[in-house]
């Protein structure tokens, strides 16, 4: 498969290295990472769906939205730490330690597969094949990811200091495998409100920081403190509206 240019993508060795930063630290991740706007969630869930599998579920930020909509949900993630946080919040959800490329779930066992904030960590060819295997015919795959709205100048500079990698090109198309129909796209704009200290924690929850040396971590924290409190002039206890895009893609299994 030829991968499209632009959008969230990592080469294999870099992807595996950075993804290892998410095997722990679930409580911090859950506290500061953004959720998902209702418009994006509702658009992603097909009418009449009863069962859903959330791949790369992490601490359940998107899983919780599926539960709210009455679906029977199985959450799959390689991190038992992340799934432990999910289970504490959502005890009714079945959890499986596994990957999107090899879930261990039964064939044709779910109506919907969601991958929220995790597509760039996956092997798209192997993951697409596995998703097609566990979906019922006509079932849906839905991909979602949040990105800081870097069209806002101060947010663009913030993302650079955080090494957030929030760059999106309009021509990007996720490389969903050949077992699916034409993918549809929705973009939703919304804000997440965080205190300035939690913006620093948000940076710490990113893969770049988690895999960085102590010296680089200190540099990121120092630069963020200067940027937020001196350059932008936010009080230390200020609540800041962070503008986001949520990009959503959906496609039906052939």
CSV table of N, CA and C in Angstrom, one decimal, residues 32 37 43 51 60 64 93 114 136 138 145 150 170 197 202 205 213 230-232 244 248:
chain,number,residue,atom,x,y,z
A,32,UNK,N,-5.0,15.2,31.7
A,32,UNK,CA,-4.8,16.4,31.0
A,32,UNK,C,-5.1,16.3,29.5
A,37,UNK,N,-15.3,15.9,21.1
A,37,UNK,CA,-16.6,16.6,21.0
A,37,UNK,C,-17.7,15.7,20.5
A,43,UNK,N,-21.1,11.3,14.8
A,43,UNK,CA,-20.9,11.1,13.4
A,43,UNK,C,-20.1,9.8,13.2
A,51,UNK,N,-22.3,-3.4,19.3
A,51,UNK,CA,-21.0,-3.7,19.9
A,51,UNK,C,-19.9,-2.9,19.2
A,60,UNK,N,-9.2,5.3,28.1
A,60,UNK,CA,-10.7,5.3,27.9
A,60,UNK,C,-11.3,6.6,27.6
A,64,UNK,N,-15.2,6.0,26.8
A,64,UNK,CA,-16.3,6.5,27.7
A,64,UNK,C,-17.5,7.1,26.8
A,93,UNK,N,-16.7,-2.2,30.9
A,93,UNK,CA,-16.0,-2.4,29.7
A,93,UNK,C,-15.0,-3.6,29.8
A,114,UNK,N,-13.2,1.6,16.6
A,114,UNK,CA,-12.7,3.0,16.7
A,114,UNK,C,-11.2,3.0,17.0
A,136,UNK,N,-18.1,-7.1,11.4
A,136,UNK,CA,-19.2,-7.7,10.6
A,136,UNK,C,-19.2,-7.1,9.2
A,138,UNK,N,-20.2,-4.8,6.4
A,138,UNK,CA,-21.0,-3.6,6.5
A,138,UNK,C,-20.7,-2.8,7.7
A,145,UNK,N,-8.6,11.9,15.6
A,145,UNK,CA,-7.5,12.4,16.4
A,145,UNK,C,-7.7,13.9,16.6
A,150,UNK,N,-3.1,25.0,15.2
A,150,UNK,CA,-1.8,25.8,15.0
A,150,UNK,C,-2.0,26.9,14.0
A,170,UNK,N,-4.5,19.5,4.4
A,170,UNK,CA,-5.8,19.2,4.0
A,170,UNK,C,-5.9,18.0,3.1
A,197,UNK,N,-0.5,25.2,34.6
A,197,UNK,CA,0.3,24.1,35.2
A,197,UNK,C,-0.1,22.8,34.4
A,202,UNK,N,0.4,18.6,30.1
A,202,UNK,CA,0.0,18.1,28.8
A,202,UNK,C,1.3,17.8,28.0
A,205,UNK,N,2.9,14.7,28.9
A,205,UNK,CA,2.2,13.5,28.5
A,205,UNK,C,2.5,13.1,27.1
A,213,UNK,N,15.7,13.0,27.2
A,213,UNK,CA,16.7,13.0,28.3
A,213,UNK,C,16.3,13.9,29.4
A,230,UNK,N,5.6,34.5,31.3
A,230,UNK,CA,6.3,35.8,31.0
A,230,UNK,C,5.9,36.4,29.7
A,231,UNK,N,6.0,35.6,28.6
A,231,UNK,CA,5.8,36.1,27.3
A,231,UNK,C,4.3,36.3,27.1
A,232,UNK,N,3.4,35.3,27.4
A,232,UNK,CA,2.0,35.5,27.2
A,232,UNK,C,1.3,36.2,28.4
A,244,UNK,N,-8.7,23.3,19.5
A,244,UNK,CA,-8.4,22.1,18.9
A,244,UNK,C,-9.2,21.9,17.6
A,248,UNK,N,-12.0,13.4,12.0
A,248,UNK,CA,-12.7,12.1,12.0
A,248,UNK,C,-12.8,11.6,10.6
